[in-house]
Amino acid sequence: MDIEHVLSQKLNIATIKKLAQWSMESCETKKVLWEYTHSKDRRISSNALWVMTHLPHSECEWLLTLQNEMIDKLLCESDTCKKRLLLQLLRNQEYHIDHLRTDLLDYCLSKINSESEPYAIRCFSIYIAFKICRYYPELITELEGHLDMMSFQSLSPGLKSALRQTKEKIAKLNQF
């Protein structure tokens, strides 16, 4: 299969799932998929990221090894589609107290109330910010401030849900 050719086409979900299955064949095929996320061709790189969002839970450990690279890529990315896909991948990862990236937290906090950003980017930013902030009460307080500011905005159902879920998680943290 000519993966680059397939990734350069308009894809449907069935093809995405086939490519995800293909990528799990070996470490080498996963590396190839990740390399295509760096393609200069927007469609190829976006499609490669899209395939990565459809990898099964069993690939979480491999995706976690790419966390720093994904964050670096996100921080310099200008394409909205790729930002959304990278945030989606990062949302599903864990963040450990001994390895927190404050540049990612700053990025997410800056997106939460940015009405110029698409809803998905704002939602994913809320979820990631919580995962990073949960270790420090002072950061939780800062996140709560950002979330409280959202009450002055018109919110989509998805943003309302992200806001509600995150406030519930914060309330649980505050119980201890």
GROMACS .gro file of N, CA and C in nm:
model
  528
    1MET      N    1   0.085  -0.118   0.000
    1MET     CA    2   0.000   0.000   0.000
    1MET      C    3   0.089   0.124   0.000
    2ASP      N    4   0.061   0.219  -0.088
    2ASP     CA    5   0.134   0.345  -0.094
    2ASP      C    6   0.069   0.442   0.005
    3ILE      N    7   0.121   0.444   0.126
    3ILE     CA    8   0.061   0.521   0.235
    3ILE      C    9   0.058   0.670   0.203
    4GLU      N   10   0.165   0.721   0.148
    4GLU     CA   11   0.168   0.865   0.116
    4GLU      C   12   0.057   0.900   0.018
    5HIS      N   13   0.037   0.816  -0.083
    5HIS     CA   14  -0.070   0.841  -0.180
    5HIS      C   15  -0.207   0.836  -0.113
    6VAL      N   16  -0.228   0.737  -0.028
    6VAL     CA   17  -0.357   0.725   0.042
    6VAL      C   18  -0.379   0.848   0.130
    7LEU      N   19  -0.277   0.889   0.205
    7LEU     CA   20  -0.290   1.004   0.293
    7LEU      C   21  -0.311   1.135   0.217
    8SER      N   22  -0.273   1.138   0.092
    8SER     CA   23  -0.288   1.261   0.012
    8SER      C   24  -0.429   1.276  -0.045
    9GLN      N   25  -0.513   1.176  -0.024
    9GLN     CA   26  -0.650   1.177  -0.076
    9GLN      C   27  -0.749   1.222   0.032
   10LYS      N   28  -0.869   1.254  -0.012
   10LYS     CA   29  -0.977   1.278   0.083
   10LYS      C   30  -1.014   1.142   0.142
   11LEU      N   31  -1.018   1.134   0.275
   11LEU     CA   32  -1.039   1.005   0.341
   11LEU      C   33  -1.177   0.996   0.403
   12ASN      N   34  -1.224   0.872   0.413
   12ASN     CA   35  -1.347   0.846   0.489
   12ASN      C   36  -1.309   0.765   0.613
   13ILE      N   37  -1.404   0.745   0.700
   13ILE     CA   38  -1.374   0.680   0.828
   13ILE      C   39  -1.328   0.535   0.810
   14ALA      N   40  -1.381   0.467   0.708
   14ALA     CA   41  -1.338   0.329   0.684
   14ALA      C   42  -1.189   0.324   0.647
   15THR      N   43  -1.145   0.416   0.565
   15THR     CA   44  -1.004   0.422   0.527
   15THR      C   45  -0.918   0.461   0.646
   16ILE      N   46  -0.966   0.554   0.726
   16ILE     CA   47  -0.893   0.595   0.846
   16ILE      C   48  -0.869   0.473   0.936
   17LYS      N   49  -0.973   0.393   0.955
   17LYS     CA   50  -0.960   0.275   1.041
   17LYS      C   51  -0.863   0.172   0.982
   18LYS      N   52  -0.865   0.158   0.849
   18LYS     CA   53  -0.771   0.066   0.785
   18LYS      C   54  -0.627   0.114   0.804
   19LEU      N   55  -0.607   0.244   0.790
   19LEU     CA   56  -0.473   0.299   0.809
   19LEU      C   57  -0.427   0.286   0.954
   20ALA      N   58  -0.520   0.303   1.047
   20ALA     CA   59  -0.486   0.285   1.188
   20ALA      C   60  -0.444   0.141   1.213
   21GLN      N   61  -0.517   0.048   1.154
   21GLN     CA   62  -0.483  -0.095   1.168
   21GLN      C   63  -0.347  -0.123   1.106
   22TRP      N   64  -0.322  -0.067   0.987
   22TRP     CA   65  -0.192  -0.084   0.921
   22TRP      C   66  -0.079  -0.033   1.010
   23SER      N   67  -0.099   0.082   1.071
   23SER     CA   68   0.009   0.143   1.149
   23SER      C   69   0.047   0.059   1.271
   24MET      N   70  -0.042  -0.025   1.317
   24MET     CA   71  -0.014  -0.106   1.436
   24MET      C   72   0.063  -0.234   1.403
   25GLU      N   73   0.096  -0.254   1.278
   25GLU     CA   74   0.168  -0.375   1.238
   25GLU      C   75   0.304  -0.387   1.303
   26SER      N   76   0.373  -0.273   1.320
   26SER     CA   77   0.508  -0.276   1.377
   26SER      C   78   0.545  -0.137   1.429
   27CYS      N   79   0.656  -0.133   1.500
   27CYS     CA   80   0.707  -0.003   1.545
   27CYS      C   81   0.744   0.084   1.426
   28GLU      N   82   0.793   0.020   1.323
   28GLU     CA   83   0.834   0.094   1.203
   28GLU      C   84   0.715   0.161   1.135
   29THR      N   85   0.604   0.092   1.124
   29THR     CA   86   0.487   0.152   1.058
   29THR      C   87   0.432   0.268   1.141
   30LYS      N   88   0.440   0.257   1.273
   30LYS     CA   89   0.396   0.368   1.358
   30LYS      C   90   0.487   0.489   1.339
   31LYS      N   91   0.617   0.463   1.329
   31LYS     CA   92   0.712   0.573   1.305
   31LYS      C   93   0.684   0.640   1.171
   32VAL      N   94   0.653   0.559   1.071
   32VAL     CA   95   0.621   0.613   0.938
   32VAL      C   96   0.498   0.704   0.947
   33LEU      N   97   0.397   0.658   1.017
   33LEU     CA   98   0.276   0.739   1.033
   33LEU      C   99   0.309   0.872   1.101
   34TRP      N  100   0.388   0.866   1.208
   34TRP     CA  101   0.426   0.989   1.279
   34TRP      C  102   0.505   1.082   1.187
   35GLU      N  103   0.594   1.025   1.106
   35GLU     CA  104   0.673   1.109   1.014
   35GLU      C  105   0.582   1.182   0.915
   36TYR      N  106   0.475   1.118   0.873
   36TYR     CA  107   0.383   1.184   0.780
   36TYR      C  108   0.310   1.302   0.844
   37THR      N  109   0.305   1.308   0.977
   37THR     CA  110   0.244   1.425   1.041
   37THR      C  111   0.330   1.549   1.021
   38HIS      N  112   0.456   1.530   0.981
   38HIS     CA  113   0.548   1.642   0.957
   38HIS      C  114   0.553   1.682   0.810
   39SER      N  115   0.472   1.620   0.728
   39SER     CA  116   0.472   1.648   0.584
   39SER      C  117   0.443   1.796   0.556
   40LYS      N  118   0.504   1.848   0.454
   40LYS     CA  119   0.477   1.986   0.410
   40LYS      C  120   0.338   1.995   0.346
   41ASP      N  121   0.289   1.882   0.298
   41ASP     CA  122   0.156   1.876   0.237
   41ASP      C  123   0.052   1.874   0.349
   42ARG      N  124  -0.030   1.977   0.354
   42ARG     CA  125  -0.128   1.992   0.463
   42ARG      C  126  -0.220   1.871   0.473
   43ARG      N  127  -0.269   1.822   0.361
   43ARG     CA  128  -0.362   1.710   0.364
   43ARG      C  129  -0.296   1.584   0.420
   44ILE      N  130  -0.174   1.557   0.377
   44ILE     CA  131  -0.104   1.438   0.425
   44ILE      C  132  -0.083   1.448   0.576
   45SER      N  133  -0.032   1.561   0.623
   45SER     CA  134  -0.005   1.573   0.767
   45SER      C  135  -0.134   1.571   0.849
   46SER      N  136  -0.238   1.636   0.802
   46SER     CA  137  -0.367   1.635   0.874
   46SER      C  138  -0.426   1.494   0.877
   47ASN      N  139  -0.421   1.426   0.764
   47ASN     CA  140  -0.476   1.290   0.759
   47ASN      C  141  -0.396   1.194   0.849
   48ALA      N  142  -0.266   1.212   0.854
   48ALA     CA  143  -0.185   1.126   0.942
   48ALA      C  144  -0.224   1.149   1.089
   49LEU      N  145  -0.244   1.274   1.126
   49LEU     CA  146  -0.290   1.303   1.263
   49LEU      C  147  -0.428   1.245   1.287
   50TRP      N  148  -0.514   1.255   1.187
   50TRP     CA  149  -0.649   1.202   1.199
   50TRP      C  150  -0.645   1.050   1.223
   51VAL      N  151  -0.557   0.983   1.150
   51VAL     CA  152  -0.541   0.838   1.170
   51VAL      C  153  -0.495   0.811   1.314
   52MET      N  154  -0.403   0.891   1.364
   52MET     CA  155  -0.353   0.870   1.499
   52MET      C  156  -0.463   0.885   1.604
   53THR      N  157  -0.560   0.970   1.578
   53THR     CA  158  -0.671   0.985   1.674
   53THR      C  159  -0.761   0.862   1.677
   54HIS      N  160  -0.746   0.774   1.580
   54HIS     CA  161  -0.827   0.652   1.575
   54HIS      C  162  -0.749   0.526   1.615
   55LEU      N  163  -0.631   0.545   1.671
   55LEU     CA  164  -0.556   0.430   1.720
   55LEU      C  165  -0.625   0.378   1.845
   56PRO      N  166  -0.623   0.248   1.866
   56PRO     CA  167  -0.690   0.191   1.984
   56PRO      C  168  -0.617   0.227   2.114
   57HIS      N  169  -0.685   0.207   2.223
   57HIS     CA  170  -0.631   0.237   2.355
   57HIS      C  171  -0.499   0.165   2.380
   58SER      N  172  -0.481   0.052   2.318
   58SER     CA  173  -0.357  -0.025   2.336
   58SER      C  174  -0.234   0.051   2.288
   59GLU      N  175  -0.252   0.155   2.210
   59GLU     CA  176  -0.140   0.233   2.158
   59GLU      C  177  -0.110   0.358   2.242
   60CYS      N  178  -0.179   0.371   2.355
   60CYS     CA  179  -0.159   0.489   2.441
   60CYS      C  180  -0.014   0.506   2.484
   61GLU      N  181   0.050   0.395   2.516
   61GLU     CA  182   0.188   0.403   2.563
   61GLU      C  183   0.279   0.459   2.453
   62TRP      N  184   0.260   0.413   2.330
   62TRP     CA  185   0.340   0.466   2.219
   62TRP      C  186   0.311   0.614   2.199
   63LEU      N  187   0.185   0.652   2.203
   63LEU     CA  188   0.150   0.793   2.186
   63LEU      C  189   0.212   0.878   2.297
   64LEU      N  190   0.217   0.825   2.416
   64LEU     CA  191   0.277   0.897   2.528
   64LEU      C  192   0.425   0.925   2.504
   65THR      N  193   0.493   0.836   2.434
   65THR     CA  194   0.635   0.861   2.403
   65THR      C  195   0.652   0.980   2.309
   66LEU      N  196   0.546   1.017   2.241
   66LEU     CA  197   0.551   1.131   2.148
   66LEU      C  198   0.499   1.260   2.211
   67GLN      N  199   0.464   1.255   2.339
   67GLN     CA  200   0.399   1.370   2.401
   67GLN      C  201   0.477   1.500   2.383
   68ASN      N  202   0.605   1.500   2.414
   68ASN     CA  203   0.683   1.624   2.402
   68ASN      C  204   0.689   1.673   2.258
   69GLU      N  205   0.704   1.581   2.165
   69GLU     CA  206   0.706   1.619   2.023
   69GLU      C  207   0.572   1.676   1.980
   70MET      N  208   0.464   1.615   2.029
   70MET     CA  209   0.331   1.666   1.995
   70MET      C  210   0.310   1.806   2.051
   71ILE      N  211   0.355   1.827   2.174
   71ILE     CA  212   0.341   1.959   2.235
   71ILE      C  213   0.422   2.061   2.158
   72ASP      N  214   0.545   2.027   2.125
   72ASP     CA  215   0.630   2.119   2.046
   72ASP      C  216   0.563   2.152   1.913
   73LYS      N  217   0.507   2.051   1.850
   73LYS     CA  218   0.440   2.071   1.721
   73LYS      C  219   0.317   2.161   1.738
   74LEU      N  220   0.240   2.137   1.843
   74LEU     CA  221   0.121   2.218   1.870
   74LEU      C  222   0.156   2.364   1.891
   75LEU      N  223   0.260   2.389   1.968
   75LEU     CA  224   0.294   2.526   2.005
   75LEU      C  225   0.337   2.612   1.886
   76CYS      N  226   0.380   2.549   1.780
   76CYS     CA  227   0.421   2.628   1.663
   76CYS      C  228   0.324   2.610   1.545
   77GLU      N  229   0.215   2.538   1.567
   77GLU     CA  230   0.120   2.509   1.459
   77GLU      C  231   0.023   2.626   1.439
   78SER      N  232  -0.002   2.659   1.313
   78SER     CA  233  -0.099   2.765   1.282
   78SER      C  234  -0.226   2.709   1.218
   79ASP      N  235  -0.220   2.589   1.168
   79ASP     CA  236  -0.335   2.528   1.102
   79ASP      C  237  -0.436   2.480   1.207
   80THR      N  238  -0.558   2.529   1.198
   80THR     CA  239  -0.662   2.498   1.296
   80THR      C  240  -0.692   2.350   1.304
   81CYS      N  241  -0.700   2.284   1.191
   81CYS     CA  242  -0.729   2.140   1.188
   81CYS      C  243  -0.622   2.061   1.263
   82LYS      N  244  -0.497   2.091   1.236
   82LYS     CA  245  -0.387   2.019   1.301
   82LYS      C  246  -0.383   2.051   1.451
   83LYS      N  247  -0.410   2.176   1.488
   83LYS     CA  248  -0.415   2.210   1.631
   83LYS      C  249  -0.522   2.127   1.701
   84ARG      N  250  -0.638   2.117   1.640
   84ARG     CA  251  -0.748   2.040   1.700
   84ARG      C  252  -0.710   1.894   1.715
   85LEU      N  253  -0.650   1.836   1.613
   85LEU     CA  254  -0.613   1.695   1.617
   85LEU      C  255  -0.501   1.670   1.721
   86LEU      N  256  -0.404   1.758   1.728
   86LEU     CA  257  -0.298   1.744   1.827
   86LEU      C  258  -0.355   1.757   1.968
   87LEU      N  259  -0.444   1.853   1.988
   87LEU     CA  260  -0.507   1.868   2.120
   87LEU      C  261  -0.591   1.745   2.155
   88GLN      N  262  -0.657   1.688   2.055
   88GLN     CA  263  -0.736   1.567   2.080
   88GLN      C  264  -0.645   1.454   2.126
   89LEU      N  265  -0.531   1.439   2.062
   89LEU     CA  266  -0.435   1.335   2.103
   89LEU      C  267  -0.380   1.363   2.243
   90LEU      N  268  -0.350   1.489   2.271
   90LEU     CA  269  -0.294   1.526   2.400
   90LEU      C  270  -0.397   1.518   2.511
   91ARG      N  271  -0.522   1.540   2.478
   91ARG     CA  272  -0.629   1.532   2.578
   91ARG      C  273  -0.636   1.391   2.638
   92ASN      N  274  -0.611   1.291   2.559
   92ASN     CA  275  -0.624   1.152   2.604
   92ASN      C  276  -0.501   1.101   2.677
   93GLN      N  277  -0.403   1.187   2.697
   93GLN     CA  278  -0.281   1.145   2.764
   93GLN      C  279  -0.280   1.188   2.910
   94GLU      N  280  -0.193   1.125   2.985
   94GLU     CA  281  -0.176   1.161   3.125
   94GLU      C  282  -0.058   1.257   3.139
   95TYR      N  283  -0.063   1.339   3.241
   95TYR     CA  284   0.042   1.435   3.270
   95TYR      C  285   0.086   1.412   3.414
   96HIS      N  286   0.214   1.386   3.431
   96HIS     CA  287   0.265   1.350   3.562
   96HIS      C  288   0.331   1.470   3.629
   97ILE      N  289   0.318   1.475   3.759
   97ILE     CA  290   0.364   1.589   3.838
   97ILE      C  291   0.512   1.618   3.817
   98ASP      N  292   0.591   1.517   3.792
   98ASP     CA  293   0.735   1.538   3.774
   98ASP      C  294   0.773   1.577   3.632
   99HIS      N  295   0.674   1.589   3.544
   99HIS     CA  296   0.704   1.624   3.405
   99HIS      C  297   0.590   1.707   3.345
  100LEU      N  298   0.567   1.823   3.403
  100LEU     CA  299   0.461   1.911   3.352
  100LEU      C  300   0.521   2.017   3.262
  101ARG      N  301   0.457   2.039   3.150
  101ARG     CA  302   0.502   2.141   3.056
  101ARG      C  303   0.420   2.268   3.077
  102THR      N  304   0.483   2.367   3.137
  102THR     CA  305   0.410   2.492   3.164
  102THR      C  306   0.377   2.566   3.035
  103ASP      N  307   0.457   2.543   2.929
  103ASP     CA  308   0.424   2.608   2.802
  103ASP      C  309   0.294   2.553   2.745
  104LEU      N  310   0.267   2.425   2.766
  104LEU     CA  311   0.139   2.368   2.723
  104LEU      C  312   0.025   2.424   2.808
  105LEU      N  313   0.046   2.435   2.938
  105LEU     CA  314  -0.056   2.493   3.025
  105LEU      C  315  -0.086   2.637   2.983
  106ASP      N  316   0.017   2.716   2.960
  106ASP     CA  317  -0.005   2.855   2.917
  106ASP      C  318  -0.082   2.860   2.786
  107TYR      N  319  -0.047   2.771   2.694
  107TYR     CA  320  -0.117   2.764   2.566
  107TYR      C  321  -0.265   2.734   2.588
  108CYS      N  322  -0.294   2.632   2.668
  108CYS     CA  323  -0.433   2.593   2.692
  108CYS      C  324  -0.511   2.703   2.762
  109LEU      N  325  -0.451   2.764   2.863
  109LEU     CA  326  -0.520   2.872   2.933
  109LEU      C  327  -0.550   2.989   2.839
  110SER      N  328  -0.461   3.014   2.745
  110SER     CA  329  -0.483   3.125   2.651
  110SER      C  330  -0.595   3.095   2.552
  111LYS      N  331  -0.626   2.968   2.530
  111LYS     CA  332  -0.729   2.930   2.434
  111LYS      C  333  -0.868   2.918   2.495
  112ILE      N  334  -0.876   2.893   2.625
  112ILE     CA  335  -1.004   2.865   2.690
  112ILE      C  336  -1.107   2.976   2.666
  113ASN      N  337  -1.066   3.100   2.680
  113ASN     CA  338  -1.160   3.212   2.665
  113ASN      C  339  -1.147   3.285   2.533
  114SER      N  340  -1.070   3.231   2.442
  114SER     CA  341  -1.051   3.295   2.313
  114SER      C  342  -1.168   3.263   2.221
  115GLU      N  343  -1.257   3.359   2.208
  115GLU     CA  344  -1.375   3.337   2.124
  115GLU      C  345  -1.342   3.326   1.976
  116SER      N  346  -1.218   3.357   1.940
  116SER     CA  347  -1.177   3.343   1.800
  116SER      C  348  -1.135   3.199   1.768
  117GLU      N  349  -1.119   3.118   1.872
  117GLU     CA  350  -1.080   2.978   1.851
  117GLU      C  351  -1.205   2.891   1.834
  118PRO      N  352  -1.195   2.787   1.754
  118PRO     CA  353  -1.307   2.692   1.740
  118PRO      C  354  -1.338   2.625   1.874
  119TYR      N  355  -1.463   2.584   1.887
  119TYR     CA  356  -1.508   2.522   2.012
  119TYR      C  357  -1.424   2.401   2.052
  120ALA      N  358  -1.390   2.316   1.957
  120ALA     CA  359  -1.314   2.195   1.991
  120ALA      C  360  -1.179   2.230   2.053
  121ILE      N  361  -1.112   2.329   2.000
  121ILE     CA  362  -0.983   2.369   2.055
  121ILE      C  363  -1.001   2.420   2.197
  122ARG      N  364  -1.104   2.496   2.220
  122ARG     CA  365  -1.131   2.548   2.354
  122ARG      C  366  -1.166   2.435   2.451
  123CYS      N  367  -1.249   2.340   2.407
  123CYS     CA  368  -1.287   2.226   2.492
  123CYS      C  369  -1.166   2.142   2.529
  124PHE      N  370  -1.088   2.103   2.429
  124PHE     CA  371  -0.971   2.021   2.455
  124PHE      C  372  -0.873   2.095   2.547
  125SER      N  373  -0.863   2.226   2.530
  125SER     CA  374  -0.774   2.305   2.615
  125SER      C  375  -0.820   2.302   2.761
  126ILE      N  376  -0.950   2.306   2.784
  126ILE     CA  377  -1.004   2.296   2.920
  126ILE      C  378  -0.963   2.164   2.983
  127TYR      N  379  -0.986   2.054   2.911
  127TYR     CA  380  -0.956   1.921   2.964
  127TYR      C  381  -0.807   1.904   2.994
  128ILE      N  382  -0.722   1.949   2.904
  128ILE     CA  383  -0.578   1.935   2.923
  128ILE      C  384  -0.532   2.024   3.039
  129ALA      N  385  -0.582   2.146   3.044
  129ALA     CA  386  -0.543   2.237   3.152
  129ALA      C  387  -0.577   2.175   3.288
  130PHE      N  388  -0.694   2.115   3.298
  130PHE     CA  389  -0.729   2.050   3.425
  130PHE      C  390  -0.631   1.939   3.459
  131LYS      N  391  -0.597   1.856   3.361
  131LYS     CA  392  -0.507   1.744   3.388
  131LYS      C  393  -0.371   1.793   3.439
  132ILE      N  394  -0.329   1.910   3.393
  132ILE     CA  395  -0.201   1.966   3.437
  132ILE      C  396  -0.216   2.036   3.572
  133CYS      N  397  -0.322   2.112   3.589
  133CYS     CA  398  -0.341   2.194   3.710
  133CYS      C  399  -0.377   2.113   3.835
  134ARG      N  400  -0.432   1.997   3.817
  134ARG     CA  401  -0.488   1.923   3.931
  134ARG      C  402  -0.389   1.895   4.042
  135TYR      N  403  -0.260   1.904   4.015
  135TYR     CA  404  -0.158   1.875   4.115
  135TYR      C  405  -0.129   1.993   4.208
  136TYR      N  406  -0.173   2.113   4.168
  136TYR     CA  407  -0.137   2.234   4.242
  136TYR      C  408  -0.260   2.319   4.269
  137PRO      N  409  -0.294   2.341   4.395
  137PRO     CA  410  -0.413   2.422   4.429
  137PRO      C  411  -0.410   2.562   4.367
  138GLU      N  412  -0.292   2.625   4.361
  138GLU     CA  413  -0.284   2.760   4.305
  138GLU      C  414  -0.314   2.759   4.154
  139LEU      N  415  -0.277   2.652   4.086
  139LEU     CA  416  -0.309   2.642   3.944
  139LEU      C  417  -0.457   2.611   3.923
  140ILE      N  418  -0.514   2.531   4.011
  140ILE     CA  419  -0.658   2.504   4.004
  140ILE      C  420  -0.735   2.635   4.020
  141THR      N  421  -0.690   2.720   4.112
  141THR     CA  422  -0.754   2.850   4.133
  141THR      C  423  -0.746   2.934   4.006
  142GLU      N  424  -0.631   2.931   3.941
  142GLU     CA  425  -0.616   3.006   3.816
  142GLU      C  426  -0.708   2.950   3.708
  143LEU      N  427  -0.715   2.819   3.698
  143LEU     CA  428  -0.804   2.757   3.600
  143LEU      C  429  -0.949   2.794   3.630
  144GLU      N  430  -0.988   2.791   3.757
  144GLU     CA  431  -1.125   2.828   3.794
  144GLU      C  432  -1.157   2.971   3.749
  145GLY      N  433  -1.059   3.059   3.759
  145GLY     CA  434  -1.079   3.197   3.713
  145GLY      C  435  -1.109   3.202   3.564
  146HIS      N  436  -1.036   3.123   3.488
  146HIS     CA  437  -1.061   3.118   3.343
  146HIS      C  438  -1.199   3.059   3.315
  147LEU      N  439  -1.235   2.956   3.389
  147LEU     CA  440  -1.365   2.893   3.368
  147LEU      C  441  -1.479   2.987   3.408
  148ASP      N  442  -1.459   3.063   3.516
  148ASP     CA  443  -1.562   3.158   3.559
  148ASP      C  444  -1.585   3.267   3.454
  149MET      N  445  -1.479   3.308   3.386
  149MET     CA  446  -1.493   3.410   3.281
  149MET      C  447  -1.580   3.361   3.166
  150MET      N  448  -1.586   3.229   3.149
  150MET     CA  449  -1.667   3.174   3.040
  150MET      C  450  -1.816   3.201   3.059
  151SER      N  451  -1.857   3.226   3.184
  151SER     CA  452  -2.000   3.250   3.211
  151SER      C  453  -2.050   3.377   3.144
  152PHE      N  454  -1.959   3.464   3.099
  152PHE     CA  455  -1.996   3.587   3.031
  152PHE      C  456  -2.003   3.571   2.880
  153GLN      N  457  -1.980   3.449   2.832
  153GLN     CA  458  -1.977   3.423   2.689
  153GLN      C  459  -2.094   3.333   2.648
  154SER      N  460  -2.125   3.340   2.521
  154SER     CA  461  -2.222   3.247   2.464
  154SER      C  462  -2.146   3.117   2.437
  155LEU      N  463  -2.196   3.006   2.493
  155LEU     CA  464  -2.123   2.880   2.484
  155LEU      C  465  -2.201   2.777   2.403
  156SER      N  466  -2.127   2.697   2.329
  156SER     CA  467  -2.187   2.585   2.256
  156SER      C  468  -2.220   2.476   2.357
  157PRO      N  469  -2.304   2.379   2.318
  157PRO     CA  470  -2.330   2.267   2.409
  157PRO      C  471  -2.203   2.192   2.449
  158GLY      N  472  -2.110   2.178   2.358
  158GLY     CA  473  -1.984   2.110   2.389
  158GLY      C  474  -1.901   2.186   2.492
  159LEU      N  475  -1.895   2.318   2.478
  159LEU     CA  476  -1.822   2.398   2.576
  159LEU      C  477  -1.890   2.396   2.712
  160LYS      N  478  -2.024   2.400   2.711
  160LYS     CA  479  -2.098   2.392   2.838
  160LYS      C  480  -2.068   2.260   2.908
  161SER      N  481  -2.063   2.153   2.831
  161SER     CA  482  -2.034   2.021   2.887
  161SER      C  483  -1.892   2.015   2.942
  162ALA      N  484  -1.795   2.065   2.868
  162ALA     CA  485  -1.656   2.066   2.915
  162ALA      C  486  -1.643   2.149   3.042
  163LEU      N  487  -1.711   2.262   3.045
  163LEU     CA  488  -1.709   2.350   3.162
  163LEU      C  489  -1.770   2.279   3.284
  164ARG      N  490  -1.886   2.219   3.264
  164ARG     CA  491  -1.955   2.149   3.373
  164ARG      C  492  -1.871   2.032   3.425
  165GLN      N  493  -1.821   1.949   3.334
  165GLN     CA  494  -1.742   1.833   3.375
  165GLN      C  495  -1.616   1.874   3.452
  166THR      N  496  -1.552   1.979   3.404
  166THR     CA  497  -1.428   2.023   3.468
  166THR      C  498  -1.457   2.083   3.605
  167LYS      N  499  -1.563   2.160   3.615
  167LYS     CA  500  -1.600   2.216   3.746
  167LYS      C  501  -1.635   2.105   3.845
  168GLU      N  502  -1.699   1.999   3.797
  168GLU     CA  503  -1.729   1.884   3.884
  168GLU      C  504  -1.601   1.817   3.933
  169LYS      N  505  -1.504   1.802   3.844
  169LYS     CA  506  -1.376   1.742   3.883
  169LYS      C  507  -1.302   1.830   3.983
  170ILE      N  508  -1.309   1.961   3.963
  170ILE     CA  509  -1.245   2.053   4.057
  170ILE      C  510  -1.313   2.044   4.193
  171ALA      N  511  -1.445   2.035   4.194
  171ALA     CA  512  -1.519   2.022   4.320
  171ALA      C  513  -1.477   1.896   4.395
  172LYS      N  514  -1.456   1.787   4.322
  172LYS     CA  515  -1.410   1.663   4.386
  172LYS      C  516  -1.271   1.679   4.445
  173LEU      N  517  -1.184   1.751   4.374
  173LEU     CA  518  -1.049   1.776   4.426
  173LEU      C  519  -1.055   1.856   4.556
  174ASN      N  520  -1.145   1.953   4.558
  174ASN     CA  521  -1.157   2.042   4.674
  174ASN      C  522  -1.215   1.973   4.796
  175GLN      N  523  -1.275   1.854   4.777
  175GLN     CA  524  -1.331   1.780   4.890
  175GLN      C  525  -1.221   1.717   4.975
  176PHE      N  526  -1.105   1.699   4.919
  176PHE     CA  527  -0.996   1.630   4.991
  176PHE      C  528  -0.904   1.725   5.059
   0.00000   0.00000   0.00000
